[in-house]
JSON list of N, CA and C in Angstrom, two decimals:
[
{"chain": "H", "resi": 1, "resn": "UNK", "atom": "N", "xyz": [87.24, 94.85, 89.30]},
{"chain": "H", "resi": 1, "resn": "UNK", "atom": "CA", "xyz": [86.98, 94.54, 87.91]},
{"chain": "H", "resi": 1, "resn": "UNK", "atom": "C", "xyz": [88.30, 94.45, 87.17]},
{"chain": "H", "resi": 2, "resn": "UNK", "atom": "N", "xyz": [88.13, 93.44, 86.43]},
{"chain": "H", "resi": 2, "resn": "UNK", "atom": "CA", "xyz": [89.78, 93.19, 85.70]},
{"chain": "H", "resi": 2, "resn": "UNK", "atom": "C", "xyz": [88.76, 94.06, 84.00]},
{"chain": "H", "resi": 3, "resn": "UNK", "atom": "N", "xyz": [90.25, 94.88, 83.41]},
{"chain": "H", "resi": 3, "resn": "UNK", "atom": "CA", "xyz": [89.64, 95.57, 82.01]},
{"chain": "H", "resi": 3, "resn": "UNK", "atom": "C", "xyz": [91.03, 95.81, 81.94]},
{"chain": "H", "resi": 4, "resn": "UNK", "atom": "N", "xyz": [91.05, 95.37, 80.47]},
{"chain": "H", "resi": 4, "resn": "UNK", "atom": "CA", "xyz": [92.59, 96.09, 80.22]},
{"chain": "H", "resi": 4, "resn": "UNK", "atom": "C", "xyz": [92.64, 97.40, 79.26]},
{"chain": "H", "resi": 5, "resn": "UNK", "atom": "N", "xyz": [92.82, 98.69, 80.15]},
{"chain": "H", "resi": 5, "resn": "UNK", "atom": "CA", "xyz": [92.72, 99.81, 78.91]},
{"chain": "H", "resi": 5, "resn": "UNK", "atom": "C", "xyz": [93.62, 100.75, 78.82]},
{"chain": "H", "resi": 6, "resn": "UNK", "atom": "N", "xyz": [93.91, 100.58, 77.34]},
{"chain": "H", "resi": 6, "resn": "UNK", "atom": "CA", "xyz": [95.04, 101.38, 76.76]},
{"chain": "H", "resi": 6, "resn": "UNK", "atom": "C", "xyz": [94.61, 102.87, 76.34]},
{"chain": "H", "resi": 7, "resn": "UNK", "atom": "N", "xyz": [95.60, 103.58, 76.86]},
{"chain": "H", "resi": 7, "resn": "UNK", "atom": "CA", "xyz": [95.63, 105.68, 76.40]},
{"chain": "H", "resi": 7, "resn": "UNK", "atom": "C", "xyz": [95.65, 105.28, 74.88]},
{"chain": "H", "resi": 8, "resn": "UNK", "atom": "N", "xyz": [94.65, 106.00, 74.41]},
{"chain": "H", "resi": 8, "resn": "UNK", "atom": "CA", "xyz": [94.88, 106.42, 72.83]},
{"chain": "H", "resi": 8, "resn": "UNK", "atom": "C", "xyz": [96.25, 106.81, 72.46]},
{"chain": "H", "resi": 9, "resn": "UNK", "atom": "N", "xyz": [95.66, 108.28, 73.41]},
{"chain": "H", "resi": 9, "resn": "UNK", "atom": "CA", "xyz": [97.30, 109.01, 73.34]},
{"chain": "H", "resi": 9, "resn": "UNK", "atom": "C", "xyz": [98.78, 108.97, 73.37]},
{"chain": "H", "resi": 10, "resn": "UNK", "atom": "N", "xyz": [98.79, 108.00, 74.27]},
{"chain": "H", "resi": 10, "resn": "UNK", "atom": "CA", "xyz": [100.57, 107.65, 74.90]},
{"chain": "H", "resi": 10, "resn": "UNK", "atom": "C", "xyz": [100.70, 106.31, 74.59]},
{"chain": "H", "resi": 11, "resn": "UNK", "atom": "N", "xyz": [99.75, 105.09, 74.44]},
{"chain": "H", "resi": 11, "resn": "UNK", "atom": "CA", "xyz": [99.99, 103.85, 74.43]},
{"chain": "H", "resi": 11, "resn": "UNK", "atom": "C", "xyz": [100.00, 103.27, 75.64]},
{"chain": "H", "resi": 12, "resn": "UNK", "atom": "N", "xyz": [99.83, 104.02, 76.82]},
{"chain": "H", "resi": 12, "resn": "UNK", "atom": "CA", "xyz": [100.17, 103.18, 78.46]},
{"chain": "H", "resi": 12, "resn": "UNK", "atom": "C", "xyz": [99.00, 102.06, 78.05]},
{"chain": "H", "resi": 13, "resn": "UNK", "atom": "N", "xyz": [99.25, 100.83, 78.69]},
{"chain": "H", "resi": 13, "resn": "UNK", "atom": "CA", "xyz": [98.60, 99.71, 78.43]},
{"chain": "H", "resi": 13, "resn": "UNK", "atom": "C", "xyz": [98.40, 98.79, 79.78]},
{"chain": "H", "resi": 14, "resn": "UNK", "atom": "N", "xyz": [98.72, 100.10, 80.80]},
{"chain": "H", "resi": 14, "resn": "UNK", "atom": "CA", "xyz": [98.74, 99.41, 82.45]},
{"chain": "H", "resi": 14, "resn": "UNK", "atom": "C", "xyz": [97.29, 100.29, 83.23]},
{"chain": "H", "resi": 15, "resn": "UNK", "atom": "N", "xyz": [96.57, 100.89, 82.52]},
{"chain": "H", "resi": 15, "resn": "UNK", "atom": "CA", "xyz": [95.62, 101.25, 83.02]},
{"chain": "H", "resi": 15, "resn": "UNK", "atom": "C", "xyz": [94.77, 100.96, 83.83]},
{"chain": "H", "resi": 16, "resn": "UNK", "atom": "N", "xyz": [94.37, 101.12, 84.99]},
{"chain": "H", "resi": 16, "resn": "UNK", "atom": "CA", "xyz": [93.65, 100.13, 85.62]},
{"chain": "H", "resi": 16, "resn": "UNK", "atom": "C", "xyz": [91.63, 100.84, 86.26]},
{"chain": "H", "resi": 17, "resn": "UNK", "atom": "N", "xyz": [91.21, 99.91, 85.58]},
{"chain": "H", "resi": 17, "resn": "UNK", "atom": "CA", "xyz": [89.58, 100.58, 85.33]},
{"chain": "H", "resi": 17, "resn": "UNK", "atom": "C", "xyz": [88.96, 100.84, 86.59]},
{"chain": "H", "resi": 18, "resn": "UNK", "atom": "N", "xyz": [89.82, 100.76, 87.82]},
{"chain": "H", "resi": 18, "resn": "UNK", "atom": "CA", "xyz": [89.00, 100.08, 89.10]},
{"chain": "H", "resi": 18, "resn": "UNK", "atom": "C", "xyz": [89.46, 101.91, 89.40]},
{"chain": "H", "resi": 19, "resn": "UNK", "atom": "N", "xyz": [90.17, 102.52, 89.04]},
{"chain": "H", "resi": 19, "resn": "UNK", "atom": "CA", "xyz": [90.31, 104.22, 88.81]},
{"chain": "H", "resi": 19, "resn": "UNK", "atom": "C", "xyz": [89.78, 105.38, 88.38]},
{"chain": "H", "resi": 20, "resn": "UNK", "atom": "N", "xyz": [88.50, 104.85, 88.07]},
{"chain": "H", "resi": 20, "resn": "UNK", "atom": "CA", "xyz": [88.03, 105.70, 86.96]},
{"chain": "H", "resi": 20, "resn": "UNK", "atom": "C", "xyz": [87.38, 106.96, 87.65]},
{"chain": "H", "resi": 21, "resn": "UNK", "atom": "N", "xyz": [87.34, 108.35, 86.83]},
{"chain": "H", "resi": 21, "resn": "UNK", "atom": "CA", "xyz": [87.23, 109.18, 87.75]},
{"chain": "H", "resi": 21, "resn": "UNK", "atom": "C", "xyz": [85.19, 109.00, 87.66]},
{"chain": "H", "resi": 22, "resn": "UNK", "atom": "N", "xyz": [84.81, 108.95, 86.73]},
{"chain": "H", "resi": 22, "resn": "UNK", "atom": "CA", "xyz": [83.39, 108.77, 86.61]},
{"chain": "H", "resi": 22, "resn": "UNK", "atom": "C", "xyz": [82.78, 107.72, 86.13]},
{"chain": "H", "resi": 23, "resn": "UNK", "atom": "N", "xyz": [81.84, 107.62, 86.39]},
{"chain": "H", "resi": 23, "resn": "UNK", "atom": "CA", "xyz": [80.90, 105.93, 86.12]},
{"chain": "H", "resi": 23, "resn": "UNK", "atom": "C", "xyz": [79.02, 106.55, 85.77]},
{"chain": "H", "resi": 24, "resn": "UNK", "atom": "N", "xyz": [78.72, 105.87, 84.77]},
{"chain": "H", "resi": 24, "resn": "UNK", "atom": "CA", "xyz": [77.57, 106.25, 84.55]},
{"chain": "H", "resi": 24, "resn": "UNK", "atom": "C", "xyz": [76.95, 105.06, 84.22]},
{"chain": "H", "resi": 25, "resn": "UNK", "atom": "N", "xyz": [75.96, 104.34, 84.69]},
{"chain": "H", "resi": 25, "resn": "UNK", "atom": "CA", "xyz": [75.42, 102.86, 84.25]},
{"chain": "H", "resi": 25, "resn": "UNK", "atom": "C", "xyz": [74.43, 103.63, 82.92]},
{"chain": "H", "resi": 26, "resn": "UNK", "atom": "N", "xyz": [74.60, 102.57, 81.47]},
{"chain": "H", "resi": 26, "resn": "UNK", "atom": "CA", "xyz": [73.89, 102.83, 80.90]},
{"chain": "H", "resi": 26, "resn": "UNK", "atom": "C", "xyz": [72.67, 101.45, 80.82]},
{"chain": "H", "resi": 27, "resn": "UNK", "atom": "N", "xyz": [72.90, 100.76, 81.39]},
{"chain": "H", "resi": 27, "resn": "UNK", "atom": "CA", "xyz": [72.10, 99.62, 81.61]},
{"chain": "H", "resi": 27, "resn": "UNK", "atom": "C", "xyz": [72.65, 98.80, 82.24]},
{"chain": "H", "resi": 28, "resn": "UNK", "atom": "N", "xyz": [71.72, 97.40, 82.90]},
{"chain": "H", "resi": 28, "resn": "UNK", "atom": "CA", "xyz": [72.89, 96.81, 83.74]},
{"chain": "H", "resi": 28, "resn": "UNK", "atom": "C", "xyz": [73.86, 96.35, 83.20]},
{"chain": "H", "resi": 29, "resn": "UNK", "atom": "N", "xyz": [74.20, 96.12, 81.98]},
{"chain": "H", "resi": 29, "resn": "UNK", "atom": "CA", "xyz": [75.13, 95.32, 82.11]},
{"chain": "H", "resi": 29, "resn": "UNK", "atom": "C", "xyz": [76.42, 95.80, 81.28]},
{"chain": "H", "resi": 30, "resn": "UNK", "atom": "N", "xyz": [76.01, 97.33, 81.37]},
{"chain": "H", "resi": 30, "resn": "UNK", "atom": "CA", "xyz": [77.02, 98.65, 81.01]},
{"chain": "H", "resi": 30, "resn": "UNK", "atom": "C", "xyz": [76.76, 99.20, 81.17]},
{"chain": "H", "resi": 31, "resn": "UNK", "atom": "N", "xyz": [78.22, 100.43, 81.36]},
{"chain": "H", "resi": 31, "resn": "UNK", "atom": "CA", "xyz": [78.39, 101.56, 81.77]},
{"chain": "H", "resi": 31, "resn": "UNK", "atom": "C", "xyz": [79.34, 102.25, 81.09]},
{"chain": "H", "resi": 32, "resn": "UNK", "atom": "N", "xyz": [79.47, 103.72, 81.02]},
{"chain": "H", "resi": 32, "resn": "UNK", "atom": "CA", "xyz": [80.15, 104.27, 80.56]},
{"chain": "H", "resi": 32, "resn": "UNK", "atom": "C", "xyz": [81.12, 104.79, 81.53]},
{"chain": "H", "resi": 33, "resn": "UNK", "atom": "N", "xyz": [82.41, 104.93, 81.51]},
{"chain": "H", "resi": 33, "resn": "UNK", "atom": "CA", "xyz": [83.55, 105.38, 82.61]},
{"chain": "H", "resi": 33, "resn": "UNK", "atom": "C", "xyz": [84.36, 106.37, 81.90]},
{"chain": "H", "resi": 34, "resn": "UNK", "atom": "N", "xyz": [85.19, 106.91, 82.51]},
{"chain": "H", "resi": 34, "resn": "UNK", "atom": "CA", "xyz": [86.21, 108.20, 81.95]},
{"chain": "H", "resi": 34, "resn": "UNK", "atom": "C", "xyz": [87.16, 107.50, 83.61]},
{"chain": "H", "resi": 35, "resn": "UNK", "atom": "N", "xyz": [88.29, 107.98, 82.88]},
{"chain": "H", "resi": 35, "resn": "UNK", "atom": "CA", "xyz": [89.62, 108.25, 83.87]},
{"chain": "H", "resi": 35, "resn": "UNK", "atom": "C", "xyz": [90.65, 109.01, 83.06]},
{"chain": "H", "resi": 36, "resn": "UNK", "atom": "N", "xyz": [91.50, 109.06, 83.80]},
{"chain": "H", "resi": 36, "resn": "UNK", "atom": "CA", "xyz": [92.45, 110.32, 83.48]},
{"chain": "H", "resi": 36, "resn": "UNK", "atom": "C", "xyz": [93.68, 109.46, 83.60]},
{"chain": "H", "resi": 37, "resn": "UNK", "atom": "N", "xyz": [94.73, 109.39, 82.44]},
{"chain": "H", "resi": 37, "resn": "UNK", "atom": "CA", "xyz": [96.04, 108.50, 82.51]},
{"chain": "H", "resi": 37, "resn": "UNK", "atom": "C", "xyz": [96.64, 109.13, 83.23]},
{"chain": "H", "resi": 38, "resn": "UNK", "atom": "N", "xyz": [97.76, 108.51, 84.24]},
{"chain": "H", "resi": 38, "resn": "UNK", "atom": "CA", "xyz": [98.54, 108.81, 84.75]},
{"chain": "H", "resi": 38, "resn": "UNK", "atom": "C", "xyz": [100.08, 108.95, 84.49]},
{"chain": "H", "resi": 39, "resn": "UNK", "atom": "N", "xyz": [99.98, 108.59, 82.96]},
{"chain": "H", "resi": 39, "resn": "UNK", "atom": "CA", "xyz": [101.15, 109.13, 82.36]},
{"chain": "H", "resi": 39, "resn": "UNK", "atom": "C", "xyz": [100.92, 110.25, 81.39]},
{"chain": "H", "resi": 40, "resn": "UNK", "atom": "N", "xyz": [100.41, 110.15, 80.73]},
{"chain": "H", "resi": 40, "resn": "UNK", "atom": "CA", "xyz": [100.05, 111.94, 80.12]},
{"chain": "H", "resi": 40, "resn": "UNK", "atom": "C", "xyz": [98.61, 112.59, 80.51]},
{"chain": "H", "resi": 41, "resn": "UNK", "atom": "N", "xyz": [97.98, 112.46, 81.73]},
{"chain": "H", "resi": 41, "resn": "UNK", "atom": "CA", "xyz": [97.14, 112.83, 81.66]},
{"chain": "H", "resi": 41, "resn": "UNK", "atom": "C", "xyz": [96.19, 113.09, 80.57]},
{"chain": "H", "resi": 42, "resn": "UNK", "atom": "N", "xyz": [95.71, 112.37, 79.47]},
{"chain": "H", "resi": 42, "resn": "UNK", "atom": "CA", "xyz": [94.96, 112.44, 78.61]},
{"chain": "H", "resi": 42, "resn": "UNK", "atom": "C", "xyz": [93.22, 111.34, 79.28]},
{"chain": "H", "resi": 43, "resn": "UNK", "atom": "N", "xyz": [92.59, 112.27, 78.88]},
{"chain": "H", "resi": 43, "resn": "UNK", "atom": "CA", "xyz": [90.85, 111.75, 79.53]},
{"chain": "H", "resi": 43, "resn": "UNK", "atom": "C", "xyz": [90.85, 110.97, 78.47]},
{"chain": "H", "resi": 44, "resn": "UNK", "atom": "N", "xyz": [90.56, 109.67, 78.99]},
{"chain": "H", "resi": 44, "resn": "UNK", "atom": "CA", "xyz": [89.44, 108.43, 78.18]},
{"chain": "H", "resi": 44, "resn": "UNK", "atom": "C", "xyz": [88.64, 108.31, 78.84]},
{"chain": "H", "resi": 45, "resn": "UNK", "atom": "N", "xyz": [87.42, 108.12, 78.09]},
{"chain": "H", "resi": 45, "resn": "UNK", "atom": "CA", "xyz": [85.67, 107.51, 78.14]},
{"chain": "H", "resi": 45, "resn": "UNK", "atom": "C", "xyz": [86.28, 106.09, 77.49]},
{"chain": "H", "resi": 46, "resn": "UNK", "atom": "N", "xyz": [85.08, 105.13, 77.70]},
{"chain": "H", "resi": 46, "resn": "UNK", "atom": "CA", "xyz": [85.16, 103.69, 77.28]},
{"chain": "H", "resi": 46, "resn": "UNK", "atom": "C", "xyz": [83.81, 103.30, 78.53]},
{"chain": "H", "resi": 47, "resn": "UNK", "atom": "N", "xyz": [83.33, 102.12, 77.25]},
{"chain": "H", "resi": 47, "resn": "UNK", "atom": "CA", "xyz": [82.73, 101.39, 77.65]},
{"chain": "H", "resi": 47, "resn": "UNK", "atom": "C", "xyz": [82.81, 100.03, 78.48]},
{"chain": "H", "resi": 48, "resn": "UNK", "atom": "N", "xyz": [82.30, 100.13, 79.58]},
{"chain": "H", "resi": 48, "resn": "UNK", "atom": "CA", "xyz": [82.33, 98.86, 79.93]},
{"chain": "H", "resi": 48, "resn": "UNK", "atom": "C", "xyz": [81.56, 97.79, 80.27]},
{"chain": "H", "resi": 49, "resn": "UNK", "atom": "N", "xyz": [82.03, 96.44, 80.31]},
{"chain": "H", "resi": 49, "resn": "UNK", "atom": "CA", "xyz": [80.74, 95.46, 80.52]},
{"chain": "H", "resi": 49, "resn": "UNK", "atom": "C", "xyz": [80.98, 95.10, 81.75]},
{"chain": "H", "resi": 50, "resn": "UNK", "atom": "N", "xyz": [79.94, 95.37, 82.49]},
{"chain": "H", "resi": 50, "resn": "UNK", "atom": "CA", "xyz": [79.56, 94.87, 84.07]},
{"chain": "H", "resi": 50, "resn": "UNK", "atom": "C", "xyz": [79.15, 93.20, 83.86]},
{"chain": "H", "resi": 51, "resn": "UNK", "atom": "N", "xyz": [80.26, 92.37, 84.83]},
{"chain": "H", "resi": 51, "resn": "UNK", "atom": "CA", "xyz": [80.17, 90.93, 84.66]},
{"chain": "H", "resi": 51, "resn": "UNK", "atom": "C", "xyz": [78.73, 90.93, 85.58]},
{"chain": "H", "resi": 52, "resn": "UNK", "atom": "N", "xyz": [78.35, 89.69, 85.56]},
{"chain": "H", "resi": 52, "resn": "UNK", "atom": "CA", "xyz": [76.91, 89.84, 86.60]},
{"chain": "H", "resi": 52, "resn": "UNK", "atom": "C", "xyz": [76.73, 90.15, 88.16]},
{"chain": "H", "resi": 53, "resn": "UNK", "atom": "N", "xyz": [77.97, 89.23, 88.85]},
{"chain": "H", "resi": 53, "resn": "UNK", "atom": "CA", "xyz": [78.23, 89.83, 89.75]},
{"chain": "H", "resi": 53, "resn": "UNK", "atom": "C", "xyz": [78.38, 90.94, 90.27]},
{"chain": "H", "resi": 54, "resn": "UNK", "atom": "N", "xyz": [78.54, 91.57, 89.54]},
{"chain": "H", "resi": 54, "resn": "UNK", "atom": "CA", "xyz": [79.25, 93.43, 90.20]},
{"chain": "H", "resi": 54, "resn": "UNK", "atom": "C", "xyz": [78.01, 94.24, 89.71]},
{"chain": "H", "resi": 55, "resn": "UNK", "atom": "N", "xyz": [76.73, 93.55, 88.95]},
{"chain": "H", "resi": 55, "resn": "UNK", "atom": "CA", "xyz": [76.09, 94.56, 88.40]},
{"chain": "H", "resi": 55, "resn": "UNK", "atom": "C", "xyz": [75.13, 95.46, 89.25]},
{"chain": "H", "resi": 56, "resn": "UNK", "atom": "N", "xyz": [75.00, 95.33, 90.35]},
{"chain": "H", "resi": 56, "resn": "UNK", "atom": "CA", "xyz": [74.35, 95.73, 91.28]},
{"chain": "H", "resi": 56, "resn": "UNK", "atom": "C", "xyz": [74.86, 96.93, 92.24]},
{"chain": "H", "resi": 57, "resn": "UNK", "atom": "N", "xyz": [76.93, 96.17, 92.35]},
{"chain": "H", "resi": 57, "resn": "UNK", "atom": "CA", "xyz": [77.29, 97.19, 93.09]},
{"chain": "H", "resi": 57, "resn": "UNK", "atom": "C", "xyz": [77.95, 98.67, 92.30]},
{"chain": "H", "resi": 58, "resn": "UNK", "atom": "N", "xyz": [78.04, 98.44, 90.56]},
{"chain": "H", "resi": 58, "resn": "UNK", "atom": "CA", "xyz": [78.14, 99.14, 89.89]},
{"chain": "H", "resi": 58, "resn": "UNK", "atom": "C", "xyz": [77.02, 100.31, 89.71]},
{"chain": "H", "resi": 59, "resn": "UNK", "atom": "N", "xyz": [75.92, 99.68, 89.28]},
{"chain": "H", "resi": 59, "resn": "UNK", "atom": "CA", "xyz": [74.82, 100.54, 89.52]},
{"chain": "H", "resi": 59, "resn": "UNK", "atom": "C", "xyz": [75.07, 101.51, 90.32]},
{"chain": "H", "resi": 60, "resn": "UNK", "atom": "N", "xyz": [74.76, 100.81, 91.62]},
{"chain": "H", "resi": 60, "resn": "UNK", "atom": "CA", "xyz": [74.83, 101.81, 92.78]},
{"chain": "H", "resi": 60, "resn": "UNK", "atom": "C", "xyz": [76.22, 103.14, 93.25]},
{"chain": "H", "resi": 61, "resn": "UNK", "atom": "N", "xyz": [77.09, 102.51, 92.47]},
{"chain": "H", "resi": 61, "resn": "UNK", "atom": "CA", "xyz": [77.83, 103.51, 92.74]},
{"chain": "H", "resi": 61, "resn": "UNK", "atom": "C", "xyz": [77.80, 104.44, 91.41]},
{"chain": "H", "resi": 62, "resn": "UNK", "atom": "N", "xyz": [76.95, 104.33, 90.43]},
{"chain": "H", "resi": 62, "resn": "UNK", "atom": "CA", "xyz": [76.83, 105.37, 89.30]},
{"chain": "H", "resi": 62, "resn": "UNK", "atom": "C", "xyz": [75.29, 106.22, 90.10]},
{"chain": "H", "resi": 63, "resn": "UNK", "atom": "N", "xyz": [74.69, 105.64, 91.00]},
{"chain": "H", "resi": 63, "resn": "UNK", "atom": "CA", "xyz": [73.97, 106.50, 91.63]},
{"chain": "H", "resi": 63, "resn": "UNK", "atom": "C", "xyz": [74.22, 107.47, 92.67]},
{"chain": "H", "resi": 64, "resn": "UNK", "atom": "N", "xyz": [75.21, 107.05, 93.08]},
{"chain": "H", "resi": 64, "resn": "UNK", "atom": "CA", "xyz": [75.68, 107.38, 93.87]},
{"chain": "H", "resi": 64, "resn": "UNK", "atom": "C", "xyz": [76.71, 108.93, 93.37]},
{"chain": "H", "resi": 65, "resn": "UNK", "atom": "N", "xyz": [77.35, 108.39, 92.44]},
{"chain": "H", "resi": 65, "resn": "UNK", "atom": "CA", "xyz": [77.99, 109.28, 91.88]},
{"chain": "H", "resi": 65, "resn": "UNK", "atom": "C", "xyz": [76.64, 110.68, 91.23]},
{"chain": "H", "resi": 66, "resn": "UNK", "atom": "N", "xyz": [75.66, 110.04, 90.97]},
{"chain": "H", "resi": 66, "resn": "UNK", "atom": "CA", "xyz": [75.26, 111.07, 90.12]},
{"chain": "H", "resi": 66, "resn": "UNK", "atom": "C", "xyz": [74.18, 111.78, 91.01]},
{"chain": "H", "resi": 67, "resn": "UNK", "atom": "N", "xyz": [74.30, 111.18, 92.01]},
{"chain": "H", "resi": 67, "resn": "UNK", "atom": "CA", "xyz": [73.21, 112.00, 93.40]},
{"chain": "H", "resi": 67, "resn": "UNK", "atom": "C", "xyz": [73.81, 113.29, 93.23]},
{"chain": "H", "resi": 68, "resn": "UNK", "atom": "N", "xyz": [74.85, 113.72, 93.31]},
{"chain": "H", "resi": 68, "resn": "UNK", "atom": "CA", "xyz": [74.73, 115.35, 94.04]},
{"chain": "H", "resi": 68, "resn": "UNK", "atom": "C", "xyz": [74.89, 116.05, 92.81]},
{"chain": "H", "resi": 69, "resn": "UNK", "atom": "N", "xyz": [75.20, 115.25, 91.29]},
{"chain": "H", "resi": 69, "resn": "UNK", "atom": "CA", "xyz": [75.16, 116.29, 90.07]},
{"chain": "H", "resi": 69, "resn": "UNK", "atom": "C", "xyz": [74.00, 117.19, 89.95]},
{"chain": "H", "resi": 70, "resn": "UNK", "atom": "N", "xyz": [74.76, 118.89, 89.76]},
{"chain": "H", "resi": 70, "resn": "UNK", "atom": "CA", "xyz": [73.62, 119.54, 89.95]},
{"chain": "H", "resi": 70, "resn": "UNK", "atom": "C", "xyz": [72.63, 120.32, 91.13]},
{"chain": "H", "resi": 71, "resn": "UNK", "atom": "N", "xyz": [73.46, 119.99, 92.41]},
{"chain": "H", "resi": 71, "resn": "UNK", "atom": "CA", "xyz": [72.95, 120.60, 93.21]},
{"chain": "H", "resi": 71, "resn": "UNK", "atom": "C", "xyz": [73.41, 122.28, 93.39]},
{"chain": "H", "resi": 72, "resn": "UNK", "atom": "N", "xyz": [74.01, 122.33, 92.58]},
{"chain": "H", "resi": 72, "resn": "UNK", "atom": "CA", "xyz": [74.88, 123.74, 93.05]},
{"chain": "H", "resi": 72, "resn": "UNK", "atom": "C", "xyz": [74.39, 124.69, 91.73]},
{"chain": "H", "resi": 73, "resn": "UNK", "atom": "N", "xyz": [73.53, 124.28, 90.68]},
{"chain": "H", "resi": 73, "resn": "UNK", "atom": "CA", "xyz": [72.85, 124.70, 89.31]},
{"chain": "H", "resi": 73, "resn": "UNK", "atom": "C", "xyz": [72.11, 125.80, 89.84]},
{"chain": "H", "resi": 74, "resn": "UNK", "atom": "N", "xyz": [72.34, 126.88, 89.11]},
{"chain": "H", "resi": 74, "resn": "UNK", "atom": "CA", "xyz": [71.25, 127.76, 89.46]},
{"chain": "H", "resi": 74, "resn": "UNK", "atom": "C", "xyz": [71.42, 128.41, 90.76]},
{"chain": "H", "resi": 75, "resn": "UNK", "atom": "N", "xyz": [72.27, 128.54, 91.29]},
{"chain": "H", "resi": 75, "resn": "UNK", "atom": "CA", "xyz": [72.74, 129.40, 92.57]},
{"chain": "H", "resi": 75, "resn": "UNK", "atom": "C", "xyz": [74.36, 130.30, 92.34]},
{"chain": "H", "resi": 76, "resn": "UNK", "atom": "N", "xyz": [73.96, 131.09, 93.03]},
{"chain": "H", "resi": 76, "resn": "UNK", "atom": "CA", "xyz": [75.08, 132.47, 92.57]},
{"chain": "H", "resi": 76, "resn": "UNK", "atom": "C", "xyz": [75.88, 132.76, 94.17]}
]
């Protein structure tokens, strides 16, 4: 996925979205992402738009991601 996203924080403007540490589809044809800059480590969230092509394999990897959230809840 080409996205160009800039740190609030620092201004880096080489960010690259294909990094992101989390992915959450909020419908197909977005999702919400977070990554972590690699120049000041500052967390951004941002939205993104899933072109049509990818909307399928996006999905799946926000399912994927969110399969094991929570398995460890409630155990000591």
């Amino acid at each position: 996925m080409k996205a160009k996203v800039v740190c609030p924080a620092c201004g880096a403007d080489d960010l690259d979205v294909r990094a992101y540490d989390s992915l959450m589809a909020l419908r197909s044809d977005l999702a919400l992402f977070t990554l972590t800059c690699p120049h000041c480590a500052a967390r951004i969230s941002a939205l993104l738009t899933i072109p049509p092509e990818l909307r399928e394999e996006v999905v799946f990897a926000a399912i994927e991601l969110g399969a094991g959230m929570g398995a460890h809840e409630g155990t000591s």
